[in-house]
Short mmCIF file of C-alpha atoms in Angstrom, two decimals:
data_model
loop_
_atom_site.label_atom_id
_atom_site.label_comp_id
_atom_site.label_asym_id
_atom_site.label_seq_id
_atom_site.Cartn_x
_atom_site.Cartn_y
_atom_site.Cartn_z
CA UNK A 1 -49.89 -201.62 165.09
CA UNK A 2 -49.19 -201.56 161.38
CA UNK A 3 -50.63 -198.96 159.05
CA UNK A 4 -53.98 -200.02 157.76
CA UNK A 5 -54.92 -201.87 160.71
CA UNK A 6 -58.45 -201.31 161.92
CA UNK A 7 -59.36 -200.34 165.39
CA UNK A 8 -61.88 -198.74 167.55
CA UNK A 9 -61.79 -194.96 167.80
CA UNK A 10 -58.92 -194.07 170.07
CA UNK A 11 -58.48 -191.81 172.91
CA UNK A 12 -58.21 -188.17 171.75
CA UNK A 13 -60.80 -188.84 169.06
CA UNK A 14 -63.98 -186.76 169.31
CA UNK A 15 -67.25 -186.50 167.01
CA UNK A 16 -68.99 -183.40 167.62
CA UNK A 17 -71.88 -183.95 165.29
CA UNK A 18 -73.77 -187.01 164.27
CA UNK A 19 -74.02 -188.38 160.70
CA UNK A 20 -70.43 -189.71 160.24
CA UNK A 21 -69.56 -193.37 159.60
CA UNK A 22 -66.35 -193.95 161.20
CA UNK A 23 -63.66 -196.66 160.93
CA UNK A 24 -60.04 -195.86 162.13
CA UNK A 25 -56.43 -196.77 161.30
CA UNK A 26 -52.96 -195.82 162.82
CA UNK A 27 -50.20 -194.24 160.71
CA UNK A 28 -47.69 -192.07 162.72
CA UNK A 29 -50.91 -190.50 164.38
CA UNK A 30 -54.52 -191.81 164.58
CA UNK A 31 -56.71 -190.68 161.91
CA UNK A 32 -60.28 -192.09 160.74
CA UNK A 33 -61.86 -193.07 157.59
CA UNK A 34 -65.06 -191.11 157.44
CA UNK A 35 -68.17 -190.84 155.42
CA UNK A 36 -70.92 -188.13 155.64
CA UNK A 37 -74.26 -189.56 155.80
CA UNK A 38 -77.02 -186.99 156.29
CA UNK A 39 -77.84 -184.14 153.89
CA UNK A 40 -78.04 -180.66 154.77
CA UNK A 41 -75.68 -180.96 157.73
CA UNK A 42 -72.75 -179.29 159.40
CA UNK A 43 -69.99 -181.71 160.42
CA UNK A 44 -67.43 -181.50 162.95
CA UNK A 45 -65.11 -184.23 163.94
CA UNK A 46 -61.58 -184.30 165.07
CA UNK A 47 -58.66 -186.45 166.32
CA UNK A 48 -55.75 -185.54 168.81
CA UNK A 49 -52.12 -186.50 168.63
CA UNK A 50 -48.79 -185.48 170.48
CA UNK A 51 -48.02 -181.92 169.70
CA UNK A 52 -45.10 -181.17 167.32
CA UNK A 53 -43.90 -178.24 165.33
CA UNK A 54 -42.64 -178.04 161.75
CA UNK A 55 -39.73 -175.47 162.25
CA UNK A 56 -36.86 -176.09 159.83
CA UNK A 57 -38.44 -179.09 158.20
CA UNK A 58 -41.30 -179.82 155.56
CA UNK A 59 -44.84 -180.14 156.57
CA UNK A 60 -46.76 -182.53 154.45
CA UNK A 61 -50.64 -182.87 154.89
CA UNK A 62 -52.21 -185.60 152.62
CA UNK A 63 -55.53 -187.52 152.34
CA UNK A 64 -57.98 -188.91 150.04
CA UNK A 65 -61.46 -187.65 149.09
CA UNK A 66 -64.40 -189.42 147.08
CA UNK A 67 -67.61 -187.39 146.34
CA UNK A 68 -69.46 -190.57 145.33
CA UNK A 69 -72.76 -188.81 145.65
CA UNK A 70 -72.01 -186.29 142.98
CA UNK A 71 -71.86 -183.41 145.27
CA UNK A 72 -73.36 -179.96 144.17
CA UNK A 73 -72.48 -177.91 147.40
CA UNK A 74 -70.25 -178.85 150.16
CA UNK A 75 -66.58 -178.90 151.51
CA UNK A 76 -64.11 -181.72 151.35
CA UNK A 77 -61.24 -180.19 153.14
CA UNK A 78 -59.32 -180.76 156.24
CA UNK A 79 -58.24 -178.47 159.05
CA UNK A 80 -55.04 -178.70 161.37
CA UNK A 81 -55.43 -177.31 164.79
CA UNK A 82 -53.13 -176.26 167.65
CA UNK A 83 -53.17 -178.05 170.85
CA UNK A 84 -55.44 -175.67 172.72
CA UNK A 85 -58.40 -176.59 170.70
CA UNK A 86 -61.45 -177.49 172.74
CA UNK A 87 -62.67 -180.55 170.69
CA UNK A 88 -65.99 -180.66 172.20
CA UNK A 89 -66.86 -177.04 171.17
CA UNK A 90 -64.95 -177.16 167.84
CA UNK A 91 -66.88 -175.01 165.15
CA UNK A 92 -66.25 -172.69 162.32
CA UNK A 93 -65.04 -170.17 164.86
CA UNK A 94 -62.39 -172.36 166.20
CA UNK A 95 -58.76 -170.86 165.42
CA UNK A 96 -56.94 -173.38 163.13
CA UNK A 97 -53.45 -173.39 161.59
CA UNK A 98 -54.25 -174.69 158.00
CA UNK A 99 -57.25 -175.37 156.01
CA UNK A 100 -56.59 -177.46 152.86
CA UNK A 101 -58.75 -179.30 150.32
CA UNK A 102 -61.62 -179.12 147.77
CA UNK A 103 -64.64 -176.95 148.08
CA UNK A 104 -67.71 -177.32 145.76
CA UNK A 105 -70.66 -175.17 145.33
CA UNK A 106 -72.63 -174.84 141.99
CA UNK A 107 -70.85 -174.18 139.00
CA UNK A 108 -68.83 -171.26 140.05
CA UNK A 109 -67.05 -172.69 143.14
CA UNK A 110 -64.80 -175.66 142.35
CA UNK A 111 -61.45 -174.84 143.96
CA UNK A 112 -58.98 -176.20 146.23
CA UNK A 113 -58.55 -174.16 149.42
CA UNK A 114 -55.16 -173.41 151.02
CA UNK A 115 -55.92 -171.03 153.74
CA UNK A 116 -52.96 -170.49 156.31
CA UNK A 117 -52.90 -168.77 159.69
CA UNK A 118 -50.43 -165.97 160.10
CA UNK A 119 -50.46 -163.97 163.31
CA UNK A 120 -53.89 -165.09 164.04
CA UNK A 121 -55.38 -163.90 160.72
CA UNK A 122 -56.39 -166.39 157.89
CA UNK A 123 -54.95 -165.91 154.40
CA UNK A 124 -56.27 -167.65 151.43
CA UNK A 125 -54.26 -168.59 148.53
CA UNK A 126 -54.45 -166.08 145.62
CA UNK A 127 -53.81 -168.50 142.96
CA UNK A 128 -56.78 -170.36 141.80
CA UNK A 129 -56.58 -174.16 141.94
CA UNK A 130 -59.36 -176.23 140.56
CA UNK A 131 -60.37 -179.37 142.21
CA UNK A 132 -61.55 -182.69 140.88
CA UNK A 133 -65.27 -183.19 140.49
CA UNK A 134 -65.78 -186.49 138.72
CA UNK A 135 -66.93 -188.69 141.58
CA UNK A 136 -63.70 -190.75 141.85
CA UNK A 137 -61.26 -190.94 144.81
CA UNK A 138 -58.50 -188.41 144.63
CA UNK A 139 -55.40 -187.86 146.60
CA UNK A 140 -54.77 -184.17 147.79
CA UNK A 141 -51.29 -183.29 149.14
CA UNK A 142 -50.10 -179.87 150.53
CA UNK A 143 -46.29 -179.53 151.16
CA UNK A 144 -45.06 -176.41 153.12
CA UNK A 145 -41.28 -176.16 153.06
CA UNK A 146 -38.94 -174.20 155.42
CA UNK A 147 -37.55 -172.09 152.47
CA UNK A 148 -41.21 -170.77 152.20
CA UNK A 149 -42.08 -172.52 148.99
CA UNK A 150 -45.09 -174.84 148.66
CA UNK A 151 -46.65 -177.39 146.31
CA UNK A 152 -50.16 -178.59 145.99
CA UNK A 153 -50.69 -182.06 144.36
CA UNK A 154 -53.73 -183.82 143.18
CA UNK A 155 -53.13 -187.53 142.54
CA UNK A 156 -49.47 -187.06 143.12
CA UNK A 157 -49.08 -184.52 140.31
CA UNK A 158 -48.22 -180.88 140.96
CA UNK A 159 -51.12 -178.49 140.22
CA UNK A 160 -49.71 -175.41 142.00
CA UNK A 161 -46.36 -174.52 143.40
CA UNK A 162 -44.55 -171.19 144.26
CA UNK A 163 -43.27 -168.88 146.99
CA UNK A 164 -45.51 -168.18 149.94
CA UNK A 165 -45.04 -164.60 149.98
CA UNK A 166 -45.96 -164.36 146.25
CA UNK A 167 -49.22 -166.39 146.34
CA UNK A 168 -50.49 -165.15 149.90
CA UNK A 169 -50.63 -161.56 151.31
CA UNK A 170 -48.92 -162.21 154.67
CA UNK A 171 -46.35 -159.40 154.22
CA UNK A 172 -46.37 -156.11 152.48
CA UNK A 173 -44.67 -156.12 148.92
CA UNK A 174 -40.83 -156.32 148.83
CA UNK A 175 -40.91 -153.22 146.08
CA UNK A 176 -43.30 -150.42 145.66
CA UNK A 177 -43.83 -147.66 143.04
CA UNK A 178 -41.58 -144.74 143.85
CA UNK A 179 -43.83 -142.11 145.31
CA UNK A 180 -41.71 -139.23 144.40
CA UNK A 181 -41.61 -140.01 140.59
CA UNK A 182 -44.38 -138.94 138.41
CA UNK A 183 -45.03 -139.91 134.85
CA UNK A 184 -43.87 -137.18 132.31
CA UNK A 185 -46.75 -135.05 131.22
CA UNK A 186 -45.79 -135.70 127.51
CA UNK A 187 -45.81 -139.50 128.06
CA UNK A 188 -48.63 -141.11 125.96
CA UNK A 189 -49.53 -144.55 127.06
CA UNK A 190 -52.69 -144.78 124.87
CA UNK A 191 -51.99 -146.00 121.27
CA UNK A 192 -54.99 -143.81 120.06
CA UNK A 193 -56.40 -140.55 120.93
CA UNK A 194 -59.57 -138.62 119.80
CA UNK A 195 -58.75 -136.50 116.57
CA UNK A 196 -58.61 -132.70 117.87
CA UNK A 197 -59.47 -131.60 114.33
CA UNK A 198 -62.74 -133.57 113.99
CA UNK A 199 -65.93 -131.72 114.20
CA UNK A 200 -69.57 -132.85 114.75
CA UNK A 201 -71.78 -132.95 111.63
CA UNK A 202 -74.49 -130.32 111.66
CA UNK A 203 -77.22 -132.97 111.08
CA UNK A 204 -76.02 -135.28 113.92
CA UNK A 205 -78.20 -133.95 116.81
CA UNK A 206 -81.64 -135.35 116.29
CA UNK A 207 -84.18 -136.75 118.75
CA UNK A 208 -84.00 -140.43 119.75
CA UNK A 209 -87.71 -140.86 119.56
CA UNK A 210 -90.16 -139.10 117.31
CA UNK A 211 -93.97 -138.84 117.43
CA UNK A 212 -95.90 -141.43 115.22
CA UNK A 213 -98.10 -139.25 113.05
CA UNK A 214 -99.80 -142.13 111.45
CA UNK A 215 -101.45 -143.19 114.98
CA UNK A 216 -105.14 -142.44 115.45
CA UNK A 217 -106.93 -141.99 118.67
CA UNK A 218 -108.96 -145.09 119.46
CA UNK A 219 -112.74 -144.49 119.13
CA UNK A 220 -113.43 -145.85 122.48
CA UNK A 221 -110.90 -143.69 124.14
CA UNK A 222 -112.22 -142.33 127.56
CA UNK A 223 -110.56 -138.98 128.35
CA UNK A 224 -112.13 -138.67 131.78
CA UNK A 225 -110.56 -141.92 132.81
CA UNK A 226 -107.46 -142.19 130.90
CA UNK A 227 -106.56 -138.42 130.28
CA UNK A 228 -105.75 -136.79 127.10
CA UNK A 229 -104.78 -139.04 124.23
CA UNK A 230 -101.34 -138.86 123.25
CA UNK A 231 -99.78 -140.40 119.96
CA UNK A 232 -97.11 -143.25 120.63
CA UNK A 233 -93.41 -142.54 119.95
CA UNK A 234 -91.28 -144.25 117.53
CA UNK A 235 -87.49 -144.98 117.50
CA UNK A 236 -85.90 -142.25 115.10
CA UNK A 237 -84.19 -144.19 112.36
CA UNK A 238 -81.74 -140.95 111.93
CA UNK A 239 -80.76 -141.01 115.54
CA UNK A 240 -76.84 -142.17 115.73
CA UNK A 241 -76.29 -141.83 119.50
CA UNK A 242 -73.97 -139.58 121.25
CA UNK A 243 -71.16 -138.17 118.73
CA UNK A 244 -67.64 -138.79 119.46
CA UNK A 245 -64.76 -137.61 117.45
CA UNK A 246 -62.77 -140.40 115.50
CA UNK A 247 -59.61 -141.75 116.80
CA UNK A 248 -56.03 -141.44 115.34
CA UNK A 249 -52.79 -142.92 116.18
CA UNK A 250 -51.38 -141.08 119.18
CA UNK A 251 -48.13 -139.32 118.15
CA UNK A 252 -46.72 -139.36 121.60
CA UNK A 253 -47.45 -142.92 122.30
CA UNK A 254 -44.59 -144.60 124.06
CA UNK A 255 -46.13 -147.69 125.73
CA UNK A 256 -46.96 -148.29 129.27
CA UNK A 257 -45.00 -145.95 131.54
CA UNK A 258 -42.74 -148.15 133.71
CA UNK A 259 -43.01 -146.60 137.23
CA UNK A 260 -39.76 -146.75 138.98
CA UNK A 261 -39.81 -148.85 142.02
CA UNK A 262 -37.76 -148.73 145.30
CA UNK A 263 -37.54 -151.00 148.23
CA UNK A 264 -40.62 -151.11 150.57
CA UNK A 265 -39.77 -149.73 153.78
CA UNK A 266 -42.59 -151.31 155.44
CA UNK A 267 -41.49 -154.83 154.23
CA UNK A 268 -39.78 -156.87 156.83
CA UNK A 269 -39.03 -160.65 156.17
CA UNK A 270 -40.40 -163.11 158.51
CA UNK A 271 -38.89 -166.59 158.94
CA UNK A 272 -41.78 -167.71 160.89
CA UNK A 273 -44.27 -167.69 158.00
CA UNK A 274 -45.85 -171.23 157.89
CA UNK A 275 -44.18 -172.18 161.03
CA UNK A 276 -46.62 -173.73 163.53
CA UNK A 277 -45.54 -174.64 167.07
CA UNK A 278 -48.18 -176.83 168.56
CA UNK A 279 -49.70 -178.85 165.65
CA UNK A 280 -52.00 -181.40 167.53
CA UNK A 281 -55.24 -182.00 166.14
CA UNK A 282 -56.62 -182.77 162.51
CA UNK A 283 -60.39 -182.36 161.89
CA UNK A 284 -63.26 -181.85 159.53
CA UNK A 285 -65.43 -178.83 160.02
CA UNK A 286 -67.68 -178.47 156.96
CA UNK A 287 -71.06 -178.20 155.62
CA UNK A 288 -72.76 -180.45 152.97
CA UNK A 289 -75.99 -180.23 151.21
CA UNK A 290 -75.87 -183.60 149.90
CA UNK A 291 -74.02 -186.26 151.93
CA UNK A 292 -71.87 -189.35 150.90
CA UNK A 293 -68.36 -187.86 150.71
CA UNK A 294 -65.68 -190.43 151.87
CA UNK A 295 -62.46 -189.32 153.71
CA UNK A 296 -59.44 -191.66 154.04
CA UNK A 297 -55.66 -192.21 154.13
CA UNK A 298 -54.96 -189.23 156.23
CA UNK A 299 -51.21 -188.41 156.63
CA UNK A 300 -49.09 -185.74 158.36
CA UNK A 301 -45.34 -186.16 157.97
CA UNK A 302 -42.20 -184.40 157.27
CA UNK A 303 -40.97 -186.84 154.56
CA UNK A 304 -42.08 -185.86 151.03
CA UNK A 305 -40.78 -189.02 149.40
CA UNK A 306 -42.82 -191.26 151.99
CA UNK A 307 -46.03 -189.18 151.32
CA UNK A 308 -45.68 -189.85 147.50
CA UNK A 309 -44.93 -193.41 148.36
CA UNK A 310 -47.80 -193.74 150.73
CA UNK A 311 -50.23 -192.17 148.10
CA UNK A 312 -49.18 -194.81 145.47
CA UNK A 313 -49.72 -197.61 148.00
CA UNK A 314 -53.23 -196.54 149.06
CA UNK A 315 -54.96 -194.39 146.43
CA UNK A 316 -52.74 -195.66 143.75
CA UNK A 317 -53.60 -199.32 144.22
CA UNK A 318 -57.40 -198.64 144.22
CA UNK A 319 -57.68 -195.95 141.44
CA UNK A 320 -57.89 -198.56 138.47
CA UNK A 321 -60.02 -200.99 139.95
CA UNK A 322 -62.32 -198.08 141.02
CA UNK A 323 -62.54 -196.73 137.49
CA UNK A 324 -63.14 -200.46 136.13
CA UNK A 325 -66.09 -200.65 138.76
CA UNK A 326 -67.56 -197.59 137.43
CA UNK A 327 -67.35 -198.52 133.95
CA UNK A 328 -69.09 -202.10 134.77
CA UNK A 329 -71.84 -199.99 136.77
CA UNK A 330 -72.48 -197.63 133.70
CA UNK A 331 -72.60 -200.54 131.39
CA UNK A 332 -75.12 -202.41 133.59
CA UNK A 333 -77.08 -199.19 133.92
CA UNK A 334 -77.28 -198.73 130.22
CA UNK A 335 -78.14 -202.24 129.64
CA UNK A 336 -81.16 -201.62 132.36
CA UNK A 337 -82.06 -198.41 130.49
CA UNK A 338 -82.36 -200.25 127.07
CA UNK A 339 -84.42 -202.94 128.58
CA UNK A 340 -86.70 -200.48 130.09
CA UNK A 341 -86.95 -198.53 126.75
CA UNK A 342 -87.68 -201.91 125.07
CA UNK A 343 -90.36 -202.70 127.52
CA UNK A 344 -92.08 -199.40 127.00
CA UNK A 345 -91.76 -199.73 123.17
CA UNK A 346 -93.62 -203.16 123.37
CA UNK A 347 -96.16 -201.83 125.65
CA UNK A 348 -96.96 -199.02 123.25
CA UNK A 349 -97.31 -201.40 120.31
CA UNK A 350 -99.64 -203.70 122.21
CA UNK A 351 -102.25 -200.99 122.90
CA UNK A 352 -103.66 -200.83 119.32
CA UNK A 353 -103.50 -204.45 119.06
CA UNK A 354 -105.61 -204.87 122.38
CA UNK A 355 -108.06 -202.18 121.09
CA UNK A 356 -108.56 -204.00 117.84
CA UNK A 357 -109.19 -207.36 119.68
CA UNK A 358 -111.92 -205.72 121.91
CA UNK A 359 -113.47 -204.31 118.85
CA UNK A 360 -113.63 -207.76 117.03
CA UNK A 361 -115.16 -209.33 120.30
CA UNK A 362 -117.91 -206.60 120.49
CA UNK A 363 -119.05 -207.16 116.95
CA UNK A 364 -120.66 -210.77 117.37
CA UNK A 365 -122.54 -209.37 120.33
CA UNK A 366 -123.75 -206.38 118.41
CA UNK A 367 -125.05 -208.85 115.76
CA UNK A 368 -126.91 -210.89 118.48
CA UNK A 369 -128.75 -207.85 119.72
CA UNK A 370 -129.85 -206.97 116.19
CA UNK A 371 -131.29 -210.55 115.69
CA UNK A 372 -133.23 -210.06 118.98
#
């Protein structure tokens, strides 16, 4: 079986919810091309393969996503599960190793999730990574290396990278502030201070609102029903708010005090971070308000170069034709819109002409009635 050959869903493939259009292919493991097809639905679908671990070698997770429906709220991420996953009961409560991919919800959430399981707890990435929202197919790649570095790529270009311990809160910090050292009392870390010699003006304290003496009680005022009439209040033009002394340069200013740091006794390095022993299932477990997202070209490998090459051979071969097709469709839509506008303009112009024609036809009839 060659990469790209289409087949029936294989053994180990399980669709927990309806509404997914499926076609499959083999590449190292068996994954499926999927498209969500029903609005306002939770989706859960997974495919099992022989268990393996990533100890001492890179782990690369890669796939393509296309939100051709102009998604406004929904996930586009994948999850990697251990071998003990019950596929029939897979849900948001199922334990997973990795959750990776784009998530969109309104104008606020347009990010790439990288959530990693460490000692049965889930840790999200602290570094914000913005996902693509333009409606085209995009290639998402996550690389976890045995030296605890990582990379996130979109369309084979690095958008985030670093050290796992720095960008996830797996472990306590390596260094902490020395609790036995305190900032000197005469250390000024504020560039300005209030002038201790400044005094409040005697005429500063005035009421914020004053009575409008020009107001008169309405003649129809019913004191029984509405009570005693009170003149309205006006904003006092002399009110200047709460008084504060002016600020002057701080003579003791020395900048931000650098708190001395020490090695954190609670920090213990752990070589098992991002090492997963029984990687065995890939799946989608997500919610979509508006369906139509296409998932394809799934790949799990330990070869970074191969993943990049595979991305170029799949997503890379289709991105330019897809963009050209989009431009063609947009041009055709603009042409249709212009035709609709022209038709509407003609219709509006014809209305007075038809009215005038009806008026002309009615005149001879009126003349005949007068003769009679």
